[in-house]
Short mmCIF file of C-alpha atoms in Angstrom, two decimals:
data_model
loop_
_atom_site.label_atom_id
_atom_site.label_comp_id
_atom_site.label_asym_id
_atom_site.label_seq_id
_atom_site.Cartn_x
_atom_site.Cartn_y
_atom_site.Cartn_z
CA MET A 1 0.01 0.07 -0.04
CA LYS A 2 1.34 3.50 -0.94
CA VAL A 3 0.06 6.25 1.54
CA LEU A 4 0.43 9.88 1.00
CA VAL A 5 -0.11 12.14 3.97
CA CYS A 6 -0.66 16.02 3.38
CA ILE A 7 1.06 18.00 6.03
CA SER A 8 0.83 21.46 6.94
CA ASN A 9 3.29 24.06 8.67
CA VAL A 10 1.25 25.97 11.14
CA PRO A 11 1.93 28.30 13.95
CA ASP A 12 2.21 27.06 17.57
CA THR A 13 -1.04 27.30 19.35
CA THR A 14 0.69 29.40 22.23
CA THR A 15 1.81 31.84 19.57
CA LYS A 16 0.76 35.58 19.92
CA ILE A 17 -0.76 36.35 16.45
CA THR A 18 -0.04 39.81 14.85
CA PHE A 19 -0.34 41.02 11.35
CA THR A 20 1.62 43.39 9.02
CA ASP A 21 1.07 45.52 6.00
CA ASN A 22 -2.37 46.85 6.82
CA ASN A 23 -3.56 43.76 8.37
CA THR A 24 -3.06 41.98 5.26
CA GLN A 25 -0.09 39.70 6.11
CA PHE A 26 0.58 37.28 8.91
CA ASN A 27 3.49 38.43 10.76
CA THR A 28 5.88 35.37 11.04
CA ASN A 29 8.54 37.20 13.19
CA GLY A 30 9.25 35.24 16.23
CA VAL A 31 6.69 32.72 15.53
CA GLN A 32 7.16 28.92 16.44
CA PHE A 33 5.74 26.61 13.47
CA ILE A 34 4.77 23.07 14.28
CA LEU A 35 3.52 20.05 12.40
CA ASN A 36 -0.45 20.53 12.15
CA PRO A 37 -1.56 18.26 15.07
CA TYR A 38 -4.32 16.90 12.88
CA ASP A 39 -1.88 15.92 10.29
CA GLU A 40 0.20 14.10 12.99
CA ILE A 41 -2.74 11.90 13.49
CA ALA A 42 -3.04 11.02 9.83
CA LEU A 43 0.67 10.34 9.75
CA ALA A 44 0.52 8.10 12.81
CA ARG A 45 -2.26 5.98 11.09
CA ALA A 46 -0.45 5.65 8.03
CA ILE A 47 2.61 4.41 9.72
CA GLU A 48 0.43 1.87 11.52
CA LEU A 49 -1.51 0.58 8.37
CA THR A 50 2.10 0.23 6.66
CA ASP A 51 4.09 -1.39 9.51
CA GLY A 52 6.08 -4.47 9.17
CA GLY A 53 6.70 -3.80 5.27
CA LYS A 54 3.12 -3.75 4.32
CA GLY A 55 3.74 -0.51 2.44
CA SER A 56 5.28 3.16 2.17
CA VAL A 57 4.08 6.31 3.94
CA THR A 58 5.01 9.53 1.69
CA VAL A 59 4.38 12.92 3.05
CA ILE A 60 3.73 16.04 1.04
CA ASN A 61 3.88 19.62 1.95
CA VAL A 62 3.12 22.87 -0.01
CA GLY A 63 5.55 25.38 1.37
CA ASP A 64 8.92 27.17 0.86
CA ALA A 65 12.14 26.24 2.33
CA THR A 66 11.27 27.54 5.80
CA THR A 67 8.87 24.50 6.35
CA GLU A 68 11.66 21.93 5.93
CA ALA A 69 12.13 21.50 9.51
CA THR A 70 8.49 20.31 9.70
CA VAL A 71 8.95 18.06 6.89
CA ARG A 72 12.13 16.51 8.67
CA LYS A 73 10.11 15.87 11.62
CA ALA A 74 7.41 13.92 9.78
CA LEU A 75 10.33 11.76 8.40
CA ALA A 76 11.62 11.27 12.15
CA ILE A 77 8.15 10.28 13.21
CA GLY A 78 8.30 7.69 10.59
CA ALA A 79 7.42 8.48 7.05
CA THR A 80 9.36 6.83 4.24
CA ASP A 81 10.15 9.92 2.17
CA ALA A 82 8.84 13.51 1.56
CA VAL A 83 7.87 15.91 -1.26
CA ARG A 84 7.86 19.62 -0.59
CA ILE A 85 6.20 21.70 -3.40
CA ASN A 86 8.18 24.64 -3.51
CA ALA A 87 5.51 27.39 -2.93
CA LYS A 88 3.86 29.45 -0.26
CA PRO A 89 0.20 27.96 0.37
CA HIS A 90 -1.85 30.83 -0.90
CA ASP A 91 -5.31 29.22 -0.15
CA ALA A 92 -6.99 25.70 0.14
CA TRP A 93 -7.63 25.59 -3.74
CA PHE A 94 -3.93 26.18 -4.39
CA VAL A 95 -2.81 23.61 -2.03
CA ALA A 96 -5.21 20.98 -3.26
CA LYS A 97 -4.17 21.75 -6.83
CA GLN A 98 -0.61 21.24 -6.30
CA ILE A 99 -1.26 18.04 -4.34
CA ALA A 100 -3.48 16.73 -7.08
CA GLU A 101 -1.13 17.33 -9.76
CA TYR A 102 1.60 15.68 -7.92
CA VAL A 103 -0.57 12.56 -7.41
CA LYS A 104 -1.47 12.43 -11.12
CA GLN A 105 1.98 11.76 -11.88
CA ASN A 106 2.67 9.41 -8.98
CA PRO A 107 -0.45 7.60 -7.87
CA PHE A 108 -1.24 6.60 -4.23
CA ASP A 109 -3.67 3.96 -2.84
CA LEU A 110 -4.57 6.27 0.01
CA ILE A 111 -4.26 9.87 0.57
CA LEU A 112 -4.61 11.12 4.04
CA THR A 113 -5.08 14.65 5.45
CA GLY A 114 -5.90 16.15 8.86
CA ARG A 115 -9.42 17.20 9.19
CA GLU A 116 -8.26 20.80 9.06
CA SER A 117 -5.15 22.93 9.77
CA ILE A 118 -5.36 24.73 12.89
CA ASP A 119 -4.37 28.09 11.46
CA TYR A 120 -7.45 28.51 8.93
CA ASN A 121 -9.62 25.64 10.15
CA GLY A 122 -11.08 25.40 6.63
CA SER A 123 -11.49 21.61 6.26
CA LYS A 124 -11.55 22.06 2.46
CA VAL A 125 -8.21 20.42 1.06
CA ALA A 126 -9.53 16.65 1.31
CA GLY A 127 -12.59 17.24 -0.57
CA MET A 128 -10.87 19.57 -3.21
CA VAL A 129 -8.08 16.85 -3.80
CA GLY A 130 -10.82 14.15 -4.19
CA GLU A 131 -12.92 16.02 -6.64
CA LEU A 132 -9.54 17.12 -8.76
CA LEU A 133 -8.52 13.35 -8.97
CA ASP A 134 -12.02 12.17 -9.40
CA ILE A 135 -11.73 9.76 -6.61
CA PRO A 136 -13.96 9.40 -3.38
CA SER A 137 -13.36 11.37 -0.25
CA VAL A 138 -14.49 11.61 3.07
CA SER A 139 -14.01 13.95 5.94
CA ILE A 140 -13.75 13.89 9.69
CA ILE A 141 -13.23 10.29 10.05
CA LYS A 142 -12.93 8.86 13.50
CA LYS A 143 -11.66 5.36 12.74
CA LEU A 144 -9.83 3.73 9.64
CA ASP A 145 -9.09 0.10 8.88
CA ALA A 146 -7.66 -1.30 5.73
CA THR A 147 -7.60 -4.63 3.79
CA ASP A 148 -5.64 -5.07 0.44
CA SER A 149 -8.51 -3.57 -1.69
CA GLU A 150 -10.62 -1.40 0.46
CA ALA A 151 -10.87 0.58 3.61
CA THR A 152 -13.49 0.77 6.40
CA VAL A 153 -14.05 4.15 7.99
CA GLU A 154 -16.22 5.51 10.67
CA ARG A 155 -17.50 9.04 10.93
CA GLU A 156 -19.73 10.75 13.86
CA ILE A 157 -23.05 11.98 12.52
CA GLU A 158 -25.82 13.55 14.34
CA GLY A 159 -27.35 10.89 16.49
CA GLY A 160 -25.01 8.05 15.91
CA LYS A 161 -22.06 6.81 13.73
CA GLU A 162 -21.67 6.12 10.10
CA VAL A 163 -19.75 3.40 8.60
CA LEU A 164 -18.43 3.24 5.10
CA THR A 165 -16.43 0.81 3.00
CA ILE A 166 -14.49 2.47 0.34
CA PRO A 167 -12.38 1.09 -2.44
CA PHE A 168 -8.92 2.46 -2.91
CA PRO A 169 -8.01 5.09 -3.95
CA PHE A 170 -9.63 7.57 -1.84
CA VAL A 171 -9.11 10.58 0.24
CA ALA A 172 -9.77 10.81 4.02
CA GLY A 173 -9.64 13.90 6.39
CA THR A 174 -8.76 12.15 9.77
CA ALA A 175 -9.69 13.46 13.43
CA GLU A 176 -9.07 12.45 16.84
CA GLY A 177 -9.35 8.73 17.60
CA VAL A 178 -7.91 7.61 14.43
CA ALA A 179 -4.53 7.06 15.98
CA GLU A 180 -2.30 8.56 18.77
CA PRO A 181 0.29 10.93 17.35
CA LYS A 182 3.91 9.54 17.72
CA ILE A 183 6.91 11.01 19.13
CA PRO A 184 9.98 10.68 17.29
CA ASN A 185 12.73 8.64 19.05
CA MET A 186 16.55 9.30 18.60
CA ARG A 187 16.72 6.68 15.67
CA GLY A 188 13.94 8.38 14.01
CA ILE A 189 15.69 11.85 14.19
CA MET A 190 18.95 10.50 13.11
CA SER A 191 17.48 8.68 10.16
CA ALA A 192 15.41 11.65 9.13
CA ARG A 193 18.39 13.21 7.86
CA THR A 194 19.17 10.73 5.16
CA LYS A 195 15.56 10.01 4.14
CA PRO A 196 14.76 11.44 0.59
CA LEU A 197 13.16 14.97 0.37
CA THR A 198 12.16 15.75 -3.03
CA VAL A 199 11.49 19.47 -4.04
CA VAL A 200 9.11 19.88 -6.77
CA GLU A 201 8.26 23.13 -8.45
CA PRO A 202 4.76 24.20 -8.41
CA VAL A 203 2.08 24.12 -11.33
CA GLU A 204 0.70 27.52 -12.45
CA VAL A 205 -2.73 27.97 -10.63
CA LYS A 206 -5.23 30.83 -11.16
CA SER A 207 -6.02 32.52 -8.06
CA THR A 208 -9.70 32.26 -6.91
CA SER A 209 -9.59 34.23 -3.66
CA GLU A 210 -7.89 37.21 -2.21
CA ILE A 211 -7.46 38.17 1.66
CA ILE A 212 -8.64 41.64 2.01
CA SER A 213 -7.63 41.68 5.82
CA PHE A 214 -7.16 39.85 8.98
CA GLU A 215 -8.37 40.95 12.45
CA THR A 216 -7.62 39.51 16.04
CA PRO A 217 -10.79 38.63 18.33
CA ALA A 218 -11.83 41.53 20.46
CA PRO A 219 -10.15 41.63 23.86
CA ARG A 220 -12.04 39.86 26.75
CA GLY A 221 -14.15 42.25 28.95
CA GLN A 222 -13.79 42.70 32.60
CA VAL A 223 -14.95 39.88 34.78
CA THR A 224 -17.04 40.42 37.88
CA LEU A 225 -17.08 37.82 40.44
CA VAL A 226 -20.24 37.21 42.48
CA PRO A 227 -20.53 35.09 45.56
CA ALA A 228 -22.24 31.78 45.14
CA ASP A 229 -24.77 32.67 47.88
CA ASP A 230 -25.25 36.32 46.56
CA THR A 231 -27.98 35.84 43.85
CA ALA A 232 -29.66 39.08 44.22
CA LYS A 233 -26.32 40.99 43.22
CA LEU A 234 -26.16 38.47 40.25
CA VAL A 235 -29.83 39.26 39.03
CA ASP A 236 -28.88 42.74 39.51
CA LEU A 237 -25.74 42.81 37.37
CA LEU A 238 -27.61 40.76 34.79
CA HIS A 239 -30.42 42.90 34.60
CA ASN A 240 -28.82 46.63 34.87
CA GLU A 241 -25.24 45.98 33.68
CA ALA A 242 -25.34 43.03 30.94
CA ARG A 243 -28.98 43.75 30.12
CA VAL A 244 -29.68 40.33 29.41
CA ILE A 245 -32.71 39.63 31.58
#
């Protein structure tokens, strides 16, 4: 089985977010970037499915040279090899198009993504890749098992669970529960230095969106603490200050 795992280079969740150029560009100064946590889940499951010589795991990232530390971490975790599409990821359409064009030339049995990236939270890439390749795609799966010719996936839906059997090839966006993220050991870290990392130039893609501006959430308001036994004061504050009752 040949598995392709799509990975993103995202800001650490503890990063203080700021913007430049009149709030049109993300300020990367001093920002610590990490492997997208949902993509780590996808990578962990891919490694489990191919463990023991059952296949190979390739990771693919759309990003410039600054993302190579993240790509090398994926190799240290256990990926067989890596591909970096040498371009900044403008939007989900651009990323999906780059991945799909690579897969058209280098077919895979299974393509995994995280359910979303933690920077834009779009959940778009998996579906777009499936459409561009004209193969099935399923998003936000909670379980993934595979045989030689097909896979069984499980999704949570309103009021229950949905179980699907899908023949290869297909695309899946993974969520919590599919696998536990793996921590690279020293052997993995050392071997990552010599594993193949292929840099591919991007295909031309017509832009379909433009970022007008970013803005940070409004700061939290002042919190007023009310003793648990002082319900009269609570009611007064809700009525006269918050004006919600």
